[in-house]
Amino acid sequence: MELEISVEDLLNKHNHVPFDLRPNYQATEDDISVPLLIEHLKIVTMALPKPGFIQMKTGVQ
């Protein structure tokens, strides 16, 4: 069973992807803000469960 989709259909689907979820193929390492990256990692790290939490709750090692 072949799935046929036109280029127009693909573009329309792409246009429904939220802007912040679209890849930026022109970005370089120089575009990364180190202070913003550090702040983001602090926030994400605080949201992660502490080591051993999963094992304690599930018994899985």
PDB file of N, CA, C and O in Angstrom:
ATOM      1  N   MET A   1       0.847  -1.185   0.000  1.00  0.00           N
ATOM      2  CA  MET A   1       0.000   0.000   0.000  1.00  0.00           C
ATOM      3  C   MET A   1       0.888   1.242   0.000  1.00  0.00           C
ATOM      4  O   MET A   1       1.645   1.466   0.922  1.00  0.00           O
ATOM      5  N   GLU A   2       0.816   2.014  -1.070  1.00  0.00           N
ATOM      6  CA  GLU A   2       1.622   3.221  -1.159  1.00  0.00           C
ATOM      7  C   GLU A   2       0.839   4.415  -0.657  1.00  0.00           C
ATOM      8  O   GLU A   2      -0.356   4.542  -0.892  1.00  0.00           O
ATOM      9  N   LEU A   3       1.541   5.273   0.049  1.00  0.00           N
ATOM     10  CA  LEU A   3       0.932   6.485   0.571  1.00  0.00           C
ATOM     11  C   LEU A   3       1.353   7.643  -0.328  1.00  0.00           C
ATOM     12  O   LEU A   3       2.536   7.898  -0.505  1.00  0.00           O
ATOM     13  N   GLU A   4       0.378   8.280  -0.925  1.00  0.00           N
ATOM     14  CA  GLU A   4       0.682   9.404  -1.802  1.00  0.00           C
ATOM     15  C   GLU A   4       0.363  10.701  -1.082  1.00  0.00           C
ATOM     16  O   GLU A   4      -0.713  10.860  -0.514  1.00  0.00           O
ATOM     17  N   ILE A   5       1.307  11.624  -1.102  1.00  0.00           N
ATOM     18  CA  ILE A   5       1.097  12.932  -0.494  1.00  0.00           C
ATOM     19  C   ILE A   5       1.812  13.961  -1.367  1.00  0.00           C
ATOM     20  O   ILE A   5       2.920  13.724  -1.837  1.00  0.00           O
ATOM     21  N   SER A   6       1.169  15.056  -1.581  1.00  0.00           N
ATOM     22  CA  SER A   6       1.748  16.080  -2.451  1.00  0.00           C
ATOM     23  C   SER A   6       2.668  16.992  -1.643  1.00  0.00           C
ATOM     24  O   SER A   6       2.610  17.045  -0.413  1.00  0.00           O
ATOM     25  N   VAL A   7       3.493  17.709  -2.354  1.00  0.00           N
ATOM     26  CA  VAL A   7       4.385  18.681  -1.720  1.00  0.00           C
ATOM     27  C   VAL A   7       3.549  19.740  -1.005  1.00  0.00           C
ATOM     28  O   VAL A   7       3.871  20.161   0.107  1.00  0.00           O
ATOM     29  N   GLU A   8       2.450  20.127  -1.603  1.00  0.00           N
ATOM     30  CA  GLU A   8       1.569  21.130  -0.998  1.00  0.00           C
ATOM     31  C   GLU A   8       1.018  20.627   0.342  1.00  0.00           C
ATOM     32  O   GLU A   8       0.975  21.367   1.323  1.00  0.00           O
ATOM     33  N   ASP A   9       0.627  19.352   0.389  1.00  0.00           N
ATOM     34  CA  ASP A   9       0.136  18.771   1.638  1.00  0.00           C
ATOM     35  C   ASP A   9       1.230  18.763   2.706  1.00  0.00           C
ATOM     36  O   ASP A   9       0.977  19.044   3.877  1.00  0.00           O
ATOM     37  N   LEU A  10       2.450  18.428   2.305  1.00  0.00           N
ATOM     38  CA  LEU A  10       3.565  18.423   3.261  1.00  0.00           C
ATOM     39  C   LEU A  10       3.819  19.820   3.811  1.00  0.00           C
ATOM     40  O   LEU A  10       4.041  19.999   5.008  1.00  0.00           O
ATOM     41  N   LEU A  11       3.788  20.809   2.929  1.00  0.00           N
ATOM     42  CA  LEU A  11       4.009  22.186   3.375  1.00  0.00           C
ATOM     43  C   LEU A  11       2.895  22.647   4.307  1.00  0.00           C
ATOM     44  O   LEU A  11       3.147  23.329   5.300  1.00  0.00           O
ATOM     45  N   ASN A  12       1.667  22.268   4.010  1.00  0.00           N
ATOM     46  CA  ASN A  12       0.555  22.636   4.881  1.00  0.00           C
ATOM     47  C   ASN A  12       0.699  21.991   6.255  1.00  0.00           C
ATOM     48  O   ASN A  12       0.425  22.612   7.273  1.00  0.00           O
ATOM     49  N   LYS A  13       1.130  20.737   6.296  1.00  0.00           N
ATOM     50  CA  LYS A  13       1.356  20.077   7.581  1.00  0.00           C
ATOM     51  C   LYS A  13       2.473  20.779   8.340  1.00  0.00           C
ATOM     52  O   LYS A  13       2.403  20.967   9.542  1.00  0.00           O
ATOM     53  N   HIS A  14       3.525  21.164   7.631  1.00  0.00           N
ATOM     54  CA  HIS A  14       4.654  21.856   8.255  1.00  0.00           C
ATOM     55  C   HIS A  14       4.204  23.196   8.843  1.00  0.00           C
ATOM     56  O   HIS A  14       4.670  23.597   9.901  1.00  0.00           O
ATOM     57  N   ASN A  15       3.300  23.863   8.187  1.00  0.00           N
ATOM     58  CA  ASN A  15       2.839  25.163   8.657  1.00  0.00           C
ATOM     59  C   ASN A  15       2.032  25.058   9.943  1.00  0.00           C
ATOM     60  O   ASN A  15       1.805  26.052  10.620  1.00  0.00           O
ATOM     61  N   HIS A  16       1.582  23.853  10.291  1.00  0.00           N
ATOM     62  CA  HIS A  16       0.821  23.673  11.528  1.00  0.00           C
ATOM     63  C   HIS A  16       1.707  23.294  12.712  1.00  0.00           C
ATOM     64  O   HIS A  16       1.221  23.166  13.820  1.00  0.00           O
ATOM     65  N   VAL A  17       3.012  23.121  12.476  1.00  0.00           N
ATOM     66  CA  VAL A  17       3.948  22.834  13.557  1.00  0.00           C
ATOM     67  C   VAL A  17       4.253  24.150  14.261  1.00  0.00           C
ATOM     68  O   VAL A  17       4.565  25.150  13.611  1.00  0.00           O
ATOM     69  N   PRO A  18       4.141  24.181  15.603  1.00  0.00           N
ATOM     70  CA  PRO A  18       4.458  25.434  16.311  1.00  0.00           C
ATOM     71  C   PRO A  18       5.860  25.923  15.952  1.00  0.00           C
ATOM     72  O   PRO A  18       6.786  25.128  15.777  1.00  0.00           O
ATOM     73  N   PHE A  19       6.001  27.226  15.849  1.00  0.00           N
ATOM     74  CA  PHE A  19       7.251  27.832  15.394  1.00  0.00           C
ATOM     75  C   PHE A  19       8.437  27.392  16.238  1.00  0.00           C
ATOM     76  O   PHE A  19       9.512  27.115  15.726  1.00  0.00           O
ATOM     77  N   ASP A  20       8.264  27.311  17.561  1.00  0.00           N
ATOM     78  CA  ASP A  20       9.399  26.978  18.424  1.00  0.00           C
ATOM     79  C   ASP A  20       9.781  25.503  18.368  1.00  0.00           C
ATOM     80  O   ASP A  20      10.783  25.103  18.943  1.00  0.00           O
ATOM     81  N   LEU A  21       9.009  24.666  17.679  1.00  0.00           N
ATOM     82  CA  LEU A  21       9.362  23.257  17.524  1.00  0.00           C
ATOM     83  C   LEU A  21      10.005  22.960  16.172  1.00  0.00           C
ATOM     84  O   LEU A  21      10.441  21.847  15.929  1.00  0.00           O
ATOM     85  N   ARG A  22      10.080  23.962  15.312  1.00  0.00           N
ATOM     86  CA  ARG A  22      10.683  23.761  13.999  1.00  0.00           C
ATOM     87  C   ARG A  22      12.203  23.827  14.114  1.00  0.00           C
ATOM     88  O   ARG A  22      12.740  24.649  14.841  1.00  0.00           O
ATOM     89  N   PRO A  23      12.902  22.935  13.406  1.00  0.00           N
ATOM     90  CA  PRO A  23      14.367  22.988  13.455  1.00  0.00           C
ATOM     91  C   PRO A  23      14.899  24.224  12.744  1.00  0.00           C
ATOM     92  O   PRO A  23      14.304  24.696  11.782  1.00  0.00           O
ATOM     93  N   ASN A  24      16.001  24.751  13.229  1.00  0.00           N
ATOM     94  CA  ASN A  24      16.669  25.868  12.588  1.00  0.00           C
ATOM     95  C   ASN A  24      17.982  25.343  12.024  1.00  0.00           C
ATOM     96  O   ASN A  24      18.969  25.182  12.744  1.00  0.00           O
ATOM     97  N   TYR A  25      17.991  25.058  10.737  1.00  0.00           N
ATOM     98  CA  TYR A  25      19.158  24.455  10.112  1.00  0.00           C
ATOM     99  C   TYR A  25      20.292  25.455   9.890  1.00  0.00           C
ATOM    100  O   TYR A  25      21.411  25.050   9.587  1.00  0.00           O
ATOM    101  N   GLN A  26      20.025  26.742  10.055  1.00  0.00           N
ATOM    102  CA  GLN A  26      21.065  27.743   9.874  1.00  0.00           C
ATOM    103  C   GLN A  26      21.753  28.113  11.188  1.00  0.00           C
ATOM    104  O   GLN A  26      22.712  28.871  11.200  1.00  0.00           O
ATOM    105  N   ALA A  27      21.280  27.594  12.309  1.00  0.00           N
ATOM    106  CA  ALA A  27      21.860  27.941  13.610  1.00  0.00           C
ATOM    107  C   ALA A  27      23.275  27.374  13.723  1.00  0.00           C
ATOM    108  O   ALA A  27      23.592  26.322  13.176  1.00  0.00           O
ATOM    109  N   THR A  28      24.112  28.101  14.432  1.00  0.00           N
ATOM    110  CA  THR A  28      25.481  27.650  14.686  1.00  0.00           C
ATOM    111  C   THR A  28      25.736  27.662  16.192  1.00  0.00           C
ATOM    112  O   THR A  28      24.910  28.155  16.975  1.00  0.00           O
ATOM    113  N   GLU A  29      26.878  27.142  16.609  1.00  0.00           N
ATOM    114  CA  GLU A  29      27.235  27.143  18.027  1.00  0.00           C
ATOM    115  C   GLU A  29      27.328  28.574  18.563  1.00  0.00           C
ATOM    116  O   GLU A  29      27.073  28.820  19.737  1.00  0.00           O
ATOM    117  N   ASP A  30      27.706  29.515  17.714  1.00  0.00           N
ATOM    118  CA  ASP A  30      27.833  30.907  18.140  1.00  0.00           C
ATOM    119  C   ASP A  30      26.485  31.533  18.497  1.00  0.00           C
ATOM    120  O   ASP A  30      26.436  32.558  19.180  1.00  0.00           O
ATOM    121  N   ASP A  31      25.389  30.926  18.051  1.00  0.00           N
ATOM    122  CA  ASP A  31      24.054  31.443  18.347  1.00  0.00           C
ATOM    123  C   ASP A  31      23.573  31.077  19.754  1.00  0.00           C
ATOM    124  O   ASP A  31      22.567  31.597  20.219  1.00  0.00           O
ATOM    125  N   ILE A  32      24.294  30.185  20.421  1.00  0.00           N
ATOM    126  CA  ILE A  32      23.880  29.731  21.754  1.00  0.00           C
ATOM    127  C   ILE A  32      24.355  30.730  22.795  1.00  0.00           C
ATOM    128  O   ILE A  32      25.530  31.091  22.851  1.00  0.00           O
ATOM    129  N   SER A  33      23.427  31.172  23.630  1.00  0.00           N
ATOM    130  CA  SER A  33      23.761  32.073  24.726  1.00  0.00           C
ATOM    131  C   SER A  33      24.131  31.220  25.937  1.00  0.00           C
ATOM    132  O   SER A  33      23.298  30.510  26.495  1.00  0.00           O
ATOM    133  N   VAL A  34      25.396  31.284  26.350  1.00  0.00           N
ATOM    134  CA  VAL A  34      25.855  30.465  27.472  1.00  0.00           C
ATOM    135  C   VAL A  34      25.101  30.805  28.760  1.00  0.00           C
ATOM    136  O   VAL A  34      24.651  29.894  29.459  1.00  0.00           O
ATOM    137  N   PRO A  35      24.882  32.081  29.110  1.00  0.00           N
ATOM    138  CA  PRO A  35      24.120  32.369  30.333  1.00  0.00           C
ATOM    139  C   PRO A  35      22.692  31.807  30.290  1.00  0.00           C
ATOM    140  O   PRO A  35      22.201  31.268  31.289  1.00  0.00           O
ATOM    141  N   LEU A  36      22.018  31.889  29.132  1.00  0.00           N
ATOM    142  CA  LEU A  36      20.677  31.326  29.018  1.00  0.00           C
ATOM    143  C   LEU A  36      20.698  29.811  29.113  1.00  0.00           C
ATOM    144  O   LEU A  36      19.815  29.195  29.722  1.00  0.00           O
ATOM    145  N   LEU A  37      21.714  29.183  28.527  1.00  0.00           N
ATOM    146  CA  LEU A  37      21.849  27.727  28.600  1.00  0.00           C
ATOM    147  C   LEU A  37      22.060  27.283  30.046  1.00  0.00           C
ATOM    148  O   LEU A  37      21.422  26.333  30.511  1.00  0.00           O
ATOM    149  N   ILE A  38      22.915  27.972  30.765  1.00  0.00           N
ATOM    150  CA  ILE A  38      23.169  27.638  32.174  1.00  0.00           C
ATOM    151  C   ILE A  38      21.893  27.785  32.986  1.00  0.00           C
ATOM    152  O   ILE A  38      21.557  26.916  33.801  1.00  0.00           O
ATOM    153  N   GLU A  39      21.166  28.865  32.779  1.00  0.00           N
ATOM    154  CA  GLU A  39      19.909  29.079  33.510  1.00  0.00           C
ATOM    155  C   GLU A  39      18.899  27.975  33.193  1.00  0.00           C
ATOM    156  O   GLU A  39      18.235  27.451  34.083  1.00  0.00           O
ATOM    157  N   HIS A  40      18.810  27.598  31.932  1.00  0.00           N
ATOM    158  CA  HIS A  40      17.888  26.527  31.533  1.00  0.00           C
ATOM    159  C   HIS A  40      18.271  25.209  32.210  1.00  0.00           C
ATOM    160  O   HIS A  40      17.414  24.491  32.716  1.00  0.00           O
ATOM    161  N   LEU A  41      19.573  24.901  32.228  1.00  0.00           N
ATOM    162  CA  LEU A  41      20.021  23.653  32.847  1.00  0.00           C
ATOM    163  C   LEU A  41      19.756  23.639  34.343  1.00  0.00           C
ATOM    164  O   LEU A  41      19.423  22.596  34.908  1.00  0.00           O
ATOM    165  N   LYS A  42      19.867  24.795  34.993  1.00  0.00           N
ATOM    166  CA  LYS A  42      19.541  24.873  36.420  1.00  0.00           C
ATOM    167  C   LYS A  42      18.066  24.555  36.649  1.00  0.00           C
ATOM    168  O   LYS A  42      17.716  23.807  37.554  1.00  0.00           O
ATOM    169  N   ILE A  43      17.206  25.111  35.821  1.00  0.00           N
ATOM    170  CA  ILE A  43      15.755  24.884  35.958  1.00  0.00           C
ATOM    171  C   ILE A  43      15.418  23.423  35.695  1.00  0.00           C
ATOM    172  O   ILE A  43      14.684  22.801  36.460  1.00  0.00           O
ATOM    173  N   VAL A  44      15.976  22.867  34.630  1.00  0.00           N
ATOM    174  CA  VAL A  44      15.688  21.477  34.272  1.00  0.00           C
ATOM    175  C   VAL A  44      16.221  20.535  35.350  1.00  0.00           C
ATOM    176  O   VAL A  44      15.553  19.574  35.734  1.00  0.00           O
ATOM    177  N   THR A  45      17.417  20.811  35.845  1.00  0.00           N
ATOM    178  CA  THR A  45      18.017  19.958  36.868  1.00  0.00           C
ATOM    179  C   THR A  45      17.172  19.959  38.131  1.00  0.00           C
ATOM    180  O   THR A  45      16.990  18.925  38.768  1.00  0.00           O
ATOM    181  N   MET A  46      16.616  21.111  38.495  1.00  0.00           N
ATOM    182  CA  MET A  46      15.770  21.184  39.683  1.00  0.00           C
ATOM    183  C   MET A  46      14.494  20.362  39.489  1.00  0.00           C
ATOM    184  O   MET A  46      13.933  19.856  40.450  1.00  0.00           O
ATOM    185  N   ALA A  47      14.039  20.225  38.252  1.00  0.00           N
ATOM    186  CA  ALA A  47      12.801  19.505  37.983  1.00  0.00           C
ATOM    187  C   ALA A  47      13.003  17.993  37.899  1.00  0.00           C
ATOM    188  O   ALA A  47      12.041  17.242  37.950  1.00  0.00           O
ATOM    189  N   LEU A  48      14.250  17.541  37.785  1.00  0.00           N
ATOM    190  CA  LEU A  48      14.521  16.112  37.679  1.00  0.00           C
ATOM    191  C   LEU A  48      14.414  15.447  39.044  1.00  0.00           C
ATOM    192  O   LEU A  48      14.743  16.047  40.064  1.00  0.00           O
ATOM    193  N   PRO A  49      13.960  14.189  39.066  1.00  0.00           N
ATOM    194  CA  PRO A  49      13.921  13.485  40.351  1.00  0.00           C
ATOM    195  C   PRO A  49      15.335  13.249  40.871  1.00  0.00           C
ATOM    196  O   PRO A  49      16.281  13.124  40.097  1.00  0.00           O
ATOM    197  N   LYS A  50      15.467  13.182  42.175  1.00  0.00           N
ATOM    198  CA  LYS A  50      16.776  12.951  42.801  1.00  0.00           C
ATOM    199  C   LYS A  50      17.246  11.531  42.482  1.00  0.00           C
ATOM    200  O   LYS A  50      16.438  10.629  42.270  1.00  0.00           O
ATOM    201  N   PRO A  51      18.583  11.310  42.461  1.00  0.00           N
ATOM    202  CA  PRO A  51      19.096   9.961  42.209  1.00  0.00           C
ATOM    203  C   PRO A  51      18.504   8.977  43.228  1.00  0.00           C
ATOM    204  O   PRO A  51      18.403   9.274  44.409  1.00  0.00           O
ATOM    205  N   GLY A  52      18.116   7.817  42.755  1.00  0.00           N
ATOM    206  CA  GLY A  52      17.542   6.803  43.624  1.00  0.00           C
ATOM    207  C   GLY A  52      16.037   6.899  43.770  1.00  0.00           C
ATOM    208  O   GLY A  52      15.404   5.985  44.280  1.00  0.00           O
ATOM    209  N   PHE A  53      15.419   8.000  43.341  1.00  0.00           N
ATOM    210  CA  PHE A  53      13.986   8.189  43.488  1.00  0.00           C
ATOM    211  C   PHE A  53      13.206   7.131  42.720  1.00  0.00           C
ATOM    212  O   PHE A  53      12.298   6.506  43.243  1.00  0.00           O
ATOM    213  N   ILE A  54      13.604   6.907  41.460  1.00  0.00           N
ATOM    214  CA  ILE A  54      12.908   5.922  40.630  1.00  0.00           C
ATOM    215  C   ILE A  54      13.063   4.532  41.237  1.00  0.00           C
ATOM    216  O   ILE A  54      12.114   3.781  41.339  1.00  0.00           O
ATOM    217  N   GLN A  55      14.297   4.196  41.644  1.00  0.00           N
ATOM    218  CA  GLN A  55      14.548   2.887  42.236  1.00  0.00           C
ATOM    219  C   GLN A  55      13.735   2.710  43.510  1.00  0.00           C
ATOM    220  O   GLN A  55      13.138   1.663  43.740  1.00  0.00           O
ATOM    221  N   MET A  56      13.664   3.739  44.325  1.00  0.00           N
ATOM    222  CA  MET A  56      12.943   3.663  45.582  1.00  0.00           C
ATOM    223  C   MET A  56      11.445   3.433  45.326  1.00  0.00           C
ATOM    224  O   MET A  56      10.794   2.652  46.002  1.00  0.00           O
ATOM    225  N   LYS A  57      10.895   4.126  44.334  1.00  0.00           N
ATOM    226  CA  LYS A  57       9.457   4.031  44.048  1.00  0.00           C
ATOM    227  C   LYS A  57       9.080   2.756  43.313  1.00  0.00           C
ATOM    228  O   LYS A  57       8.003   2.237  43.489  1.00  0.00           O
ATOM    229  N   THR A  58       9.975   2.256  42.440  1.00  0.00           N
ATOM    230  CA  THR A  58       9.612   1.121  41.602  1.00  0.00           C
ATOM    231  C   THR A  58      10.345  -0.165  41.961  1.00  0.00           C
ATOM    232  O   THR A  58       9.910  -1.244  41.573  1.00  0.00           O
ATOM    233  N   GLY A  59      11.455  -0.037  42.654  1.00  0.00           N
ATOM    234  CA  GLY A  59      12.278  -1.199  42.948  1.00  0.00           C
ATOM    235  C   GLY A  59      13.164  -1.607  41.786  1.00  0.00           C
ATOM    236  O   GLY A  59      13.901  -2.572  41.866  1.00  0.00           O
ATOM    237  N   VAL A  60      13.117  -0.833  40.677  1.00  0.00           N
ATOM    238  CA  VAL A  60      13.929  -1.131  39.503  1.00  0.00           C
ATOM    239  C   VAL A  60      15.295  -0.491  39.674  1.00  0.00           C
ATOM    240  O   VAL A  60      15.404   0.652  40.076  1.00  0.00           O
ATOM    241  N   GLN A  61      16.352  -1.267  39.357  1.00  0.00           N
ATOM    242  CA  GLN A  61      17.709  -0.720  39.494  1.00  0.00           C
ATOM    243  C   GLN A  61      18.247  -0.288  38.171  1.00  0.00           C
ATOM    244  O   GLN A  61      17.979  -0.769  37.156  1.00  0.00           O
TER     245      GLN A  61
END
